[in-house]
Coordinates of C-alpha atoms in Angstrom, one line a residue:
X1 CA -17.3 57.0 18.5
X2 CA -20.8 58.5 20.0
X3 CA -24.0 57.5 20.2
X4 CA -25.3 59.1 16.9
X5 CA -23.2 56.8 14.5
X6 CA -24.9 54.0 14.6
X7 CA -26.4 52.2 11.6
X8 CA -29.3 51.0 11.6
X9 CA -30.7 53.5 13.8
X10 CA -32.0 52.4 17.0
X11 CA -35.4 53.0 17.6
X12 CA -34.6 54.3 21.1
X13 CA -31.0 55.8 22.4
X14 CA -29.8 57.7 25.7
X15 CA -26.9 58.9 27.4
X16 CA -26.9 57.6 31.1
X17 CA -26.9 61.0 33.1
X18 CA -25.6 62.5 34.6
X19 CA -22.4 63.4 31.8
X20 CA -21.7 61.6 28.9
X21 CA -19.8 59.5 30.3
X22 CA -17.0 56.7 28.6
X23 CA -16.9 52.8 30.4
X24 CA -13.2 51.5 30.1
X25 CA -12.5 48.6 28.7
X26 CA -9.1 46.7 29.7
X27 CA -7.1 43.3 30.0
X28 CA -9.7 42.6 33.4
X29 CA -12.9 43.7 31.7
X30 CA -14.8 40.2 31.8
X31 CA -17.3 38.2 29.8
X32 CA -20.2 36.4 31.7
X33 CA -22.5 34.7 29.1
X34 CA -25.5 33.6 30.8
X35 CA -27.3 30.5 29.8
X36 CA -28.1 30.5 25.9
X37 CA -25.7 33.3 25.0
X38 CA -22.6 31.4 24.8
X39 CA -22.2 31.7 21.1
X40 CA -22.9 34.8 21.3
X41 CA -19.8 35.2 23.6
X42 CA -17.5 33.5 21.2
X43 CA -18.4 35.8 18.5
X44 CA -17.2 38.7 20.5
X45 CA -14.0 37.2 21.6
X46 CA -13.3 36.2 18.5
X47 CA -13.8 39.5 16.4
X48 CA -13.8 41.9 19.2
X49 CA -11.5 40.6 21.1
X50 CA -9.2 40.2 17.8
X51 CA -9.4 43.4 16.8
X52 CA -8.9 44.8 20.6
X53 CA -6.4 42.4 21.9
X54 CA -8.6 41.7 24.9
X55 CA -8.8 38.5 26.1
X56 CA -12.4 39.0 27.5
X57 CA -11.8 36.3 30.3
X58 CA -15.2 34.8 32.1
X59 CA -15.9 36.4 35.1
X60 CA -19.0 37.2 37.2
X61 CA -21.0 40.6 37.2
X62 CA -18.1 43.1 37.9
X63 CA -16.7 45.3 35.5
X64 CA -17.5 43.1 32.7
X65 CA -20.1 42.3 30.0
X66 CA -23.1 40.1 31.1
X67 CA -25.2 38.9 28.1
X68 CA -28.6 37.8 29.5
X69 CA -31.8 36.4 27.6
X70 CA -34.8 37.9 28.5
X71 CA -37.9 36.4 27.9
X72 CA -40.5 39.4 28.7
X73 CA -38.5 40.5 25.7
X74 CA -39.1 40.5 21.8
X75 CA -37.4 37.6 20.3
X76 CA -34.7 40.0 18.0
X77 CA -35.6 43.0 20.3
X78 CA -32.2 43.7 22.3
X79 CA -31.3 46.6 25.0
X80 CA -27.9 47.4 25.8
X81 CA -27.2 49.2 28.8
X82 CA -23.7 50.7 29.9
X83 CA -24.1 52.2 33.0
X84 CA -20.4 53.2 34.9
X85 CA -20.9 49.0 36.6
X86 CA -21.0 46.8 33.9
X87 CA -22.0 46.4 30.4
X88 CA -25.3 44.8 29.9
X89 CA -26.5 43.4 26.7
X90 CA -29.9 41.6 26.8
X91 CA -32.4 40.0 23.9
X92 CA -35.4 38.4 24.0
X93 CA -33.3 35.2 22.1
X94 CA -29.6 34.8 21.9
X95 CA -30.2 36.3 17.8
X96 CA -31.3 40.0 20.0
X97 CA -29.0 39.4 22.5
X98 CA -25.8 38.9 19.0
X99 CA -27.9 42.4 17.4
X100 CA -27.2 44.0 21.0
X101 CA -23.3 42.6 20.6
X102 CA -23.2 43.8 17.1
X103 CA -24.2 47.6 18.2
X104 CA -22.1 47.5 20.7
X105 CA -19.3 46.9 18.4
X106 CA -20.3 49.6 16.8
X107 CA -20.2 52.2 19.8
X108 CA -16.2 51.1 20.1
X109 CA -15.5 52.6 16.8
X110 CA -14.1 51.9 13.3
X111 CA -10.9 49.8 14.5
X112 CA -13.2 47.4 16.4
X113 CA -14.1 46.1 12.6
X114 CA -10.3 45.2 11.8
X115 CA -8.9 41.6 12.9
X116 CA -6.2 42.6 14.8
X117 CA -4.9 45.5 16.9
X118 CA -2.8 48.6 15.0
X119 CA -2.5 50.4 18.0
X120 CA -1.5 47.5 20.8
X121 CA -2.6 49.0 24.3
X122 CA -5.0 51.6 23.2
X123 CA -7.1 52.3 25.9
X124 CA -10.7 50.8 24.5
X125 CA -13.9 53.3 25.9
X126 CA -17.8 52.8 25.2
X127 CA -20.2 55.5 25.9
X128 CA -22.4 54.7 28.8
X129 CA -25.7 54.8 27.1
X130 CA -29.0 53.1 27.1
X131 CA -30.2 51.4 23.7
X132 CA -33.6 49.6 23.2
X133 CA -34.3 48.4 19.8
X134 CA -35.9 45.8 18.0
X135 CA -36.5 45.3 14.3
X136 CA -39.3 46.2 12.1
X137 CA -39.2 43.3 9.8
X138 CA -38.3 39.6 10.6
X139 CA -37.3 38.2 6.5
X140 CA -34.2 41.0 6.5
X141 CA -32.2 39.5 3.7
X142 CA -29.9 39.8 0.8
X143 CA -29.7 37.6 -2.1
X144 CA -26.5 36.8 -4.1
X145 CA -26.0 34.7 -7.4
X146 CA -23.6 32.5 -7.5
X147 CA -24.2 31.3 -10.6
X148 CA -23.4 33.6 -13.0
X149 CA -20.1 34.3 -11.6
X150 CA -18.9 31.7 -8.9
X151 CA -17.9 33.3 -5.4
X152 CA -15.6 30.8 -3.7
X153 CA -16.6 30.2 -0.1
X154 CA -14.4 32.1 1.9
X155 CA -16.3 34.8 -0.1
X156 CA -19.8 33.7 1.2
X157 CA -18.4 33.2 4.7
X158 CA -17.1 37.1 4.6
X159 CA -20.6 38.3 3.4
X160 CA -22.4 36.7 5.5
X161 CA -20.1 38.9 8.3
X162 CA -20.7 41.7 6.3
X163 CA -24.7 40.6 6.5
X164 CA -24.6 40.0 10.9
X165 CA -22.7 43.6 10.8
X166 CA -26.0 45.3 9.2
X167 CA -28.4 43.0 11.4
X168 CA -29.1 41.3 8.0
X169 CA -30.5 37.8 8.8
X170 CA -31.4 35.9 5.9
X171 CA -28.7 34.9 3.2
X172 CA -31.0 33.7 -0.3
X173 CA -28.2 31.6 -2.0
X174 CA -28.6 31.1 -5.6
X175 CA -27.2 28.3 -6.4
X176 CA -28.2 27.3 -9.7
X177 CA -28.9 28.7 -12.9
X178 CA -28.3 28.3 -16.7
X179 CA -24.8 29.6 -16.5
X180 CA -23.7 27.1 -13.6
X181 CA -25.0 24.2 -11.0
X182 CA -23.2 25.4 -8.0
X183 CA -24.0 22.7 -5.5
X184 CA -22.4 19.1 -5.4
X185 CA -25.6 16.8 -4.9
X186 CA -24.1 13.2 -4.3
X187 CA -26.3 10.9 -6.4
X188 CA -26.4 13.4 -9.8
X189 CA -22.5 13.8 -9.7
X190 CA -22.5 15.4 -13.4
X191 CA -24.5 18.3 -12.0
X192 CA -21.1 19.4 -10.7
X193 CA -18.9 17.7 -12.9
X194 CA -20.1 19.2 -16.1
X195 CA -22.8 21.9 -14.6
X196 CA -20.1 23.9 -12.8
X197 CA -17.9 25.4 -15.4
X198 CA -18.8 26.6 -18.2
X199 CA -15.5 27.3 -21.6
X200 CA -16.1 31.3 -21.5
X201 CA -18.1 34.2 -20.2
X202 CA -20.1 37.1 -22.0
X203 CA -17.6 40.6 -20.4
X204 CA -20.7 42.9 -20.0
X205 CA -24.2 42.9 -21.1
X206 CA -25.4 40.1 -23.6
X207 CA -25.8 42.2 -26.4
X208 CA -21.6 43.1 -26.2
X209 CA -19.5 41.7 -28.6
X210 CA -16.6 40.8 -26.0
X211 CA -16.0 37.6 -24.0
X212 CA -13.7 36.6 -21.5
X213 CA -12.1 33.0 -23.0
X214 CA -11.4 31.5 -20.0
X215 CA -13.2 29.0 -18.4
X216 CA -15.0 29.9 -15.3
X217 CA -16.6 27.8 -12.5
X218 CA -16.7 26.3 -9.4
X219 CA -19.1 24.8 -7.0
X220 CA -19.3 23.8 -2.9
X221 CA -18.8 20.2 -1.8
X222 CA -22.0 19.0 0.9
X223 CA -18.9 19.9 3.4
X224 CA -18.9 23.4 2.2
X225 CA -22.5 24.0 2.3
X226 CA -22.2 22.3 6.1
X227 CA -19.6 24.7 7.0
X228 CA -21.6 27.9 5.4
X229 CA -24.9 27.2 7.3
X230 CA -23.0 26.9 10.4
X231 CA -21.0 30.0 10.0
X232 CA -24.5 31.6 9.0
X233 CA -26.0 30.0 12.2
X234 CA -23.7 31.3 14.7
X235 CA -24.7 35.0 13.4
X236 CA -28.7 34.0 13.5
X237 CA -28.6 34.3 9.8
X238 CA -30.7 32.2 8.3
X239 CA -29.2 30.4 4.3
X240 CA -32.3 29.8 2.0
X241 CA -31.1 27.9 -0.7
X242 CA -32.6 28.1 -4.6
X243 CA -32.5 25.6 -6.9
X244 CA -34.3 26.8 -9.7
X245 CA -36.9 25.3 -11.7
X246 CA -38.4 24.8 -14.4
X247 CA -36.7 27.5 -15.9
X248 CA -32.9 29.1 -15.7
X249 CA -31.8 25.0 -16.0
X250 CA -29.6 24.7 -18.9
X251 CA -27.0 23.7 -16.3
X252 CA -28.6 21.1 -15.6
X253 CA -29.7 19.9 -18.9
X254 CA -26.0 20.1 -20.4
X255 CA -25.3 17.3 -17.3
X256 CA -27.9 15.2 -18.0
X257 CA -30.0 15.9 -21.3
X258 CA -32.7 13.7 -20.7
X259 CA -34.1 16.6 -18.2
X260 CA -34.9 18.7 -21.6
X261 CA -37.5 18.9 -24.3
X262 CA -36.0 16.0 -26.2
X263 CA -38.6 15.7 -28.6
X264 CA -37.8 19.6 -29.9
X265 CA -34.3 20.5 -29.2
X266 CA -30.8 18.1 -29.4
X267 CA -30.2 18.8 -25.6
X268 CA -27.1 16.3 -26.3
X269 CA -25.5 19.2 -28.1
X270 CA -25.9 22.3 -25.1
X271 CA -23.6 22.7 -22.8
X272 CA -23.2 25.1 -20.0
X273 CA -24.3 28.8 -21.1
X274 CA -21.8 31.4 -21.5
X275 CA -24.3 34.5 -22.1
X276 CA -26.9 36.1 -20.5
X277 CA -30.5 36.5 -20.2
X278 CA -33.7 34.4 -20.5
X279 CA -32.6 30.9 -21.4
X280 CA -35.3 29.1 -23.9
X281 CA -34.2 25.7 -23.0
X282 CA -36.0 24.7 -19.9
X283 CA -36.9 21.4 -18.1
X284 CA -39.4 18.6 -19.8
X285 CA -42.5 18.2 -17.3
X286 CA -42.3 14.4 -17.2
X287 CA -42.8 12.3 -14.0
X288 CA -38.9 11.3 -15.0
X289 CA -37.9 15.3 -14.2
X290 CA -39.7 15.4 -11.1
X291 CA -37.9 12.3 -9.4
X292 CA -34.7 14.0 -10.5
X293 CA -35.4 16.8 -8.9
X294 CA -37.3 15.2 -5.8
X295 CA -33.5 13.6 -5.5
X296 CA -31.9 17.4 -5.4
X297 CA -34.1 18.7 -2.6
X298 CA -33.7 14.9 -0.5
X299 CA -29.8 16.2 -0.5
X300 CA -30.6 19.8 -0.2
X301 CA -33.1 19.7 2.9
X302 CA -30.1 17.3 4.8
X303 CA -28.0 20.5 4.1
X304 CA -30.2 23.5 5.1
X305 CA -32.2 23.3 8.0
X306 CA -34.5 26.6 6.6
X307 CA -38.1 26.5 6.9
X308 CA -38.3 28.3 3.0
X309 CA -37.0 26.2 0.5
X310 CA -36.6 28.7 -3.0
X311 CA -37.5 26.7 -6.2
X312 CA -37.2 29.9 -8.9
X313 CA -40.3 29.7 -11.1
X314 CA -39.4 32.7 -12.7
X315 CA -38.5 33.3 -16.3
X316 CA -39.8 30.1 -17.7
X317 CA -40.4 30.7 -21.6
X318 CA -43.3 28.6 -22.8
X319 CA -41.8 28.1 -26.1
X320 CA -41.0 24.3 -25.8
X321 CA -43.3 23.7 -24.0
X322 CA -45.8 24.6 -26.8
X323 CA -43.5 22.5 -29.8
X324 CA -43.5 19.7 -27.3
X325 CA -45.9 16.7 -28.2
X326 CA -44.8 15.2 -24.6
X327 CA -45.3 18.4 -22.8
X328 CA -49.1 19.0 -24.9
X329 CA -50.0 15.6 -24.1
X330 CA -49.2 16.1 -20.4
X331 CA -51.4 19.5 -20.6
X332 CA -54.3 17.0 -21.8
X333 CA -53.6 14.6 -19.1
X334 CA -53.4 16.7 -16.1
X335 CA -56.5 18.8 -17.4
X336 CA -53.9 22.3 -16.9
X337 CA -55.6 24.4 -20.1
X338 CA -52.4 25.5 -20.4
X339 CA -48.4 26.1 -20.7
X340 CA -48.8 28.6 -17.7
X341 CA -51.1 25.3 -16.0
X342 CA -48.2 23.3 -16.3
X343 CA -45.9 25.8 -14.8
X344 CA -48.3 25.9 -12.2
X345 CA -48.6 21.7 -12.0
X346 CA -44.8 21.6 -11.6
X347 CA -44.6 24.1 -8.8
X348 CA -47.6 22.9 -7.1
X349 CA -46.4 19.2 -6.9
X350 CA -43.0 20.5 -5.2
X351 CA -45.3 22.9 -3.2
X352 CA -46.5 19.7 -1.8
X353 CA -43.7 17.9 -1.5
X354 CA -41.8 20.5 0.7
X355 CA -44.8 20.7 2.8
X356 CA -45.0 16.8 4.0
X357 CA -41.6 17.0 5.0
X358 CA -42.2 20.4 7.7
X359 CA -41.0 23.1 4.9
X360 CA -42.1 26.0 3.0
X361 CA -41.7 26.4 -1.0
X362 CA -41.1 30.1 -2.0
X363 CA -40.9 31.5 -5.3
X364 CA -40.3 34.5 -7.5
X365 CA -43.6 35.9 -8.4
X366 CA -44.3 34.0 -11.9
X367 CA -45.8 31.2 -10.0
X368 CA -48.5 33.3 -9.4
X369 CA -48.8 32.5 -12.9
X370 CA -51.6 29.5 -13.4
X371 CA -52.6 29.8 -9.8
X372 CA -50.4 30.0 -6.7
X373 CA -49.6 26.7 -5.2
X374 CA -51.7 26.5 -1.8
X375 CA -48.2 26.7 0.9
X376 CA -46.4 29.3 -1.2
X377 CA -44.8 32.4 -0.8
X378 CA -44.0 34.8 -3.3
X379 CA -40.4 37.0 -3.4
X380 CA -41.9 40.0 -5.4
X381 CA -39.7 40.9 -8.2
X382 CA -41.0 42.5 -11.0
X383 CA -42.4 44.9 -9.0
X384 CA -45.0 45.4 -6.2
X385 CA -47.7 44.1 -8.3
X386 CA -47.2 40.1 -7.6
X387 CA -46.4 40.9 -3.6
X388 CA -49.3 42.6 -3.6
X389 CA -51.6 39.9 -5.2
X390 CA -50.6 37.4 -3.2
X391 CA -51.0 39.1 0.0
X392 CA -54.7 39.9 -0.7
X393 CA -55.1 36.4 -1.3
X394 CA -53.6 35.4 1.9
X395 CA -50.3 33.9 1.0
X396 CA -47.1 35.3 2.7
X397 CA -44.5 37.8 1.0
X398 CA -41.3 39.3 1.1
X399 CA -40.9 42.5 -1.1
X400 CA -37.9 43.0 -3.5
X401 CA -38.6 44.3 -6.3
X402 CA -36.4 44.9 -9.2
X403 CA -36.8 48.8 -9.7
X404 CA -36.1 49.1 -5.6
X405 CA -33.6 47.2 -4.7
X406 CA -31.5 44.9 -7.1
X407 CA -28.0 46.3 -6.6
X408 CA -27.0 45.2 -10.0
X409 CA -28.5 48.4 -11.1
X410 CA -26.4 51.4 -11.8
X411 CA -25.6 54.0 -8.5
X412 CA -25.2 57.3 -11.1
X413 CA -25.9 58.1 -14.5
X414 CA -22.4 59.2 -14.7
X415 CA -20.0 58.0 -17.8
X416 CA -18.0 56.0 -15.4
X417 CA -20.1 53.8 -13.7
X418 CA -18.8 50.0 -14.9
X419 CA -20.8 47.8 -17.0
X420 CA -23.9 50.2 -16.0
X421 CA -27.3 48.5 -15.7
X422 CA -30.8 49.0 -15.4
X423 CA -32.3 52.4 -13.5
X424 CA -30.0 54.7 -11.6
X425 CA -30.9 53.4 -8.0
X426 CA -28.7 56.1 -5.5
X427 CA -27.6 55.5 -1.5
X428 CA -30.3 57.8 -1.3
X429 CA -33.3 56.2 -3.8
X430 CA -32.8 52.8 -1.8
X431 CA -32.7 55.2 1.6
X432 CA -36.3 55.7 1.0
X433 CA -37.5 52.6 -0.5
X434 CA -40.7 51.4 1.5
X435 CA -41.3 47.8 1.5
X436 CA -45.6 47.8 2.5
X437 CA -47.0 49.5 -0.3
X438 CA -49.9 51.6 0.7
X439 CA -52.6 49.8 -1.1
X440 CA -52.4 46.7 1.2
X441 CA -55.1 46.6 4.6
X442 CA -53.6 46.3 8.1
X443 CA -54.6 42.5 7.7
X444 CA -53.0 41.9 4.3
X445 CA -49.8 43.7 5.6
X446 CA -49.1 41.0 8.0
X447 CA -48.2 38.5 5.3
X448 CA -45.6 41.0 3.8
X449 CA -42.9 39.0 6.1
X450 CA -40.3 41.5 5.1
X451 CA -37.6 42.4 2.3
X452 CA -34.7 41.8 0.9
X453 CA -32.1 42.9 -1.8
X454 CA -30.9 41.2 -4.8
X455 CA -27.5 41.0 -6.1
X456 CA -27.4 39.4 -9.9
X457 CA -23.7 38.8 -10.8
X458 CA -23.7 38.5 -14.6
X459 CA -21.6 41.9 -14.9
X460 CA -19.6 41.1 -11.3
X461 CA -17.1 38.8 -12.4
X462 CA -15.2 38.5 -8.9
X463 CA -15.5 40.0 -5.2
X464 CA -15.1 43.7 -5.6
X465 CA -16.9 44.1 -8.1
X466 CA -19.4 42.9 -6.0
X467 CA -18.5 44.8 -3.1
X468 CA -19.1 48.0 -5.3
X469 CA -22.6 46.8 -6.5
X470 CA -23.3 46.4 -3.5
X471 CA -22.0 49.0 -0.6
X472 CA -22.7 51.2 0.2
X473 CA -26.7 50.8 -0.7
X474 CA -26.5 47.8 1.3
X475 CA -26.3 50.0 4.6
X476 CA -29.0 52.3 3.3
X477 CA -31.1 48.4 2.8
X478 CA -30.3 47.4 6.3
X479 CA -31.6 50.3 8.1
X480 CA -34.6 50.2 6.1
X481 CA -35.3 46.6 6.7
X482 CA -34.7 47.0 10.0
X483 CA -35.6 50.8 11.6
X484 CA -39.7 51.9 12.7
X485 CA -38.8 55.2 9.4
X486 CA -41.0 57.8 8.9
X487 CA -43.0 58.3 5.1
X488 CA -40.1 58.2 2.2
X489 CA -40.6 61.7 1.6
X490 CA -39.8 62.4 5.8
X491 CA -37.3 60.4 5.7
X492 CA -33.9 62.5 7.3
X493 CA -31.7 61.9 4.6
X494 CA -29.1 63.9 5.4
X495 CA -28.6 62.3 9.1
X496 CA -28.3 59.1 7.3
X497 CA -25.6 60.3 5.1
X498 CA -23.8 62.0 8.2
X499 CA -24.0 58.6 9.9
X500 CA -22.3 56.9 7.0
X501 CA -19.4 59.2 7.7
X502 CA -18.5 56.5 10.4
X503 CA -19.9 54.0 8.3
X504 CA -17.5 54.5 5.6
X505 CA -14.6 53.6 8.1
X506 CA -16.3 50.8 9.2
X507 CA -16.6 49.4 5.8
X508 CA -13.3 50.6 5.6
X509 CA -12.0 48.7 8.0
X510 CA -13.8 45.5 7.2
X511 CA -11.7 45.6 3.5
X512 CA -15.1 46.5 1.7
X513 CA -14.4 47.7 -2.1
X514 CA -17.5 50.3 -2.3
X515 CA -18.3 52.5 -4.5
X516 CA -17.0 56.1 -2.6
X517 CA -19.1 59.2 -2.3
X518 CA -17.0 60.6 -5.4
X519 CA -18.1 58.2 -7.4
X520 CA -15.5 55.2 -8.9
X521 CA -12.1 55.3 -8.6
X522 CA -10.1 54.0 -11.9
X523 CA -9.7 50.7 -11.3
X524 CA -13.5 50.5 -10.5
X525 CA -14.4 51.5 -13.8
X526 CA -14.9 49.2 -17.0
X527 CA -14.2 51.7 -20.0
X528 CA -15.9 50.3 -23.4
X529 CA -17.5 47.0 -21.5
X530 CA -21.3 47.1 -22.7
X531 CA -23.8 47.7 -20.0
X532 CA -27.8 48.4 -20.1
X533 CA -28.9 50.7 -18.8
X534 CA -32.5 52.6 -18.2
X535 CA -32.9 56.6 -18.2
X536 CA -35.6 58.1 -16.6
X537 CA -37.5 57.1 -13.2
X538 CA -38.4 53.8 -12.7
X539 CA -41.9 52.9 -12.9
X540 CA -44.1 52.3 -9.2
X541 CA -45.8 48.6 -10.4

């Protein structure tokens, strides 16, 4: 493995002269984790040392690895040094000191990715070179639903390494939507026990006439959640949770109908969603609603420790909401003008409520919608249009919008692609997506807090499909999320693609289903299962 394989790309790389030059690793090579890297050290014996059969035993400075916190240092900036005497990885935190591990992973090669030896007593080299990098944005994330199509948690626990391997470090966990309440919350138990499964699915877009009849579900005890964050934690990832309101909640109204518009539908007749798409049933805006959901975050900030808190806000049709003499009279009496005012009212009361307890509400951009709550940040979806609102007007922003980087949309316009949707998005279109659009001032830009890509599992009905959604683009995300890159336009393409080369055995390795070079292999494909999706270019917005 050399030096020019790595993904992301380090900002700054060298071969210690005088030759380029390979350090041995063996059965003596030790491990000395310095104060605050211990964790750190753990991960490497347990995946490195796994996959190398080296037992990594502690030991001082001599022909060894020393991982060292430096504080003159950037908190995520790392430099990894291997220079004939020892291997030294350094970060200005333990989370720069796990990217510096996680590159140096890297340098060992492909089989450094697999949990056990296949060759016991290879001799193990790394090049003796001098890395210095740090990232470019500090909200590097990925989201994944989890409510359309339930991932177990040994599923989330294996993305989240896939996540730490791309120097990912936020996970946004979407935990509940129409389609399925995916989180046990102890005082609400029918949230899980009749929110989580749901008697078919919709096999392909919403407009296909097929199903799948049997029942699908699941959801994570408090335990699990516990046991994600931590697993997240040790890998500086950081889990956001969503619970989404007011809209996407039929979920939760099939559990406990008093939640809905009473007064205009018979929510004692909906159950769980099987199809996709906006849902028209959303929650009533009664004081009754908010305790109910004041309950849900109580239980949801004991299990995640983030500073953002996600509450949805998006696609909530007015609809009811303008049949409703409940929800009318509350317009009156809160003086909102409107339905988009009472949007507004309901995210600007949990806006509120988040903040007197130390956390941060985030939303997708329709809560600009009536006036953006006064803590708020926005995730940017529809476009650059709402990220770049709320920037100018001073409220913070991580860019991901839909036409960029949801990897539910379709990799090639090819015949084959399953259950296609939305614009044809290539390794190479997300290889030049640029998060700060141009029209933002130096000032403003400092609010974008970074990126992150979206993964919407209504077509991904189990792992690998999800794996080929998502990888290989996912690499092409990371280094943009992470990597000083030139202009789109400058961007070297064609190095990136000769880097994947390596990547591809990584992935390999790590048992990732992507979607090969070639394009899908049969049992990728999904012959005569409805998909939707979007010719031409999609529109800059």
């Amino acid at each position: 493995m050399t030096l020019e394989q790595l993904i992301p790309a380090p900002s700054s790389s060298h071969w210690v002269p005088p030759v380029e030059g390979l350090f041995p690793l063996d059965d003596e090579t030790v491990l000395h984790a310095l104060p605050g890297t211990e964790g750190v050290a753990r991960w490497l014996r347990d995946t490195v040392g796994a996959a190398t059969g080296l037992p990594f035993p502690d030991g001082g400075n001599d022909n060894g690895i020393v991982l060292r916190i430096d504080p003159a240092m950037a908190d995520e900036a790392y430099r990894l040094v291997v220079d004939g005497y020892v291997i030294r990885i350094e970060g200005g935190s333990a989370a720069g000191v796990f990217w510096g591990a996680q590159t140096f992973r890297q340098l060992l090669g492909p089989d450094a990715f697999r949990r056990a030896p296949v060759a016991p007593g290879r001799e193990w080299t790394v090049p003796m070179v001098v890395i210095e990098d740090a990232p470019r944005f500090r909200w590097r994330g990925m989201m994944l639903d989890v409510s359309r199509h339930f991932m177990p948690k040994d599923g989330v626990l294996r993305y989240l390494d896939l996540l730490a391997a791309h120097k990912l470090n936020v996970f946004h966990f979407h935990l509940t939507d129409d389609q399925g309440w995916r989180i046990e919350i102890k005082r609400h138990p029918k949230l899980t026990e009749v929110g989580s499964w749901r008697p078919r699915s919709k096999w392909g877009h919403r407009a296909s006439e097929l199903w799948n009849e049997t029942p699908h579900g699941g959801y994570y005890t408090q335990d699990d959640i516990r046991e994600i964050v931590a697993y997240a934690d040790a890998r500086h990832i950081a889990v956001v949770p969503e619970i989404d309101i007011p809209g996407h909640s039929q979920a939760a109204i099939a559990a406990y109908p008093e939640l809905g518009n009473t007064d205009v539908v018979d929510t004692s007749s909906l159950g769980v969603w099987d199809t996709w798409g906006v849902n028209p049933n959303v929650l009533a805006p009664t004081e009754e609603t908010l305790r109910f959901y004041e309950g849900v975050f109580e239980e949801v900030l004991e299990l995640f420790p983030s500073t953002f808190i996600h509450v949805g806000g998006d696609e909530c049709p007015k609809d009811q909401w303008k049949q409703s003499p409940t929800a009318q009279a509350r317009i009156k009496e809160l003086g909102v003008g409107d339905e988009d005012g009472l949007q507004s009212w309901f995210i600007r009361h949990f806006d509120k409520w988040l903040s007197a307890r130390g956390r941060r509400l985030i939303g997708w951009d329709e809560i600009l919608e009536g006036g953006l709550a006064e803590g708020a940040t926005v995730s940017s979806w529809r476009g650059y249009g709402g990220g770049i609102a709320a920037a100018k007007a001073g409220h913070d922003v991580v860019m991901c919008p839909e036409q960029q980087v949801y990897l539910d949309h379709r990799q090639h316009g090819g015949a084959d692609e399953p259950a296609p949707i939305g614009y044809v998005r290539t390794l190479e279109d997300v290889y030049r997506f640029e998060p700060l659009p141009p029209e933002l001032t130096d000032d403003e830009r400092r609010h974008v807090l970074g990126t992150q890509a979206n993964v919407w599992t209504e077509v991904m009905e189990y792992h690998a499909r999800v794996d080929y959604q998502v990888f290989p683009r996912l690499a092409a995300f990371a280094e943009v999320a992470w990597s000083a890159l030139p202009d789109p336009a400058e961007r070297d393409f064609a190095d990136f693609e000769r880097r994947m080369t390596a990547h591809y055995m990584r992935l390999d390795a790590l048992g990732v289903d992507y979607r090969p070079p070639g394009g899908p292999l049969p049992w990728q494909r999904r012959p005569g299962v409805l998909g939707r999706p979007i010719d031409g270019s999609p529109p800059n917005v």
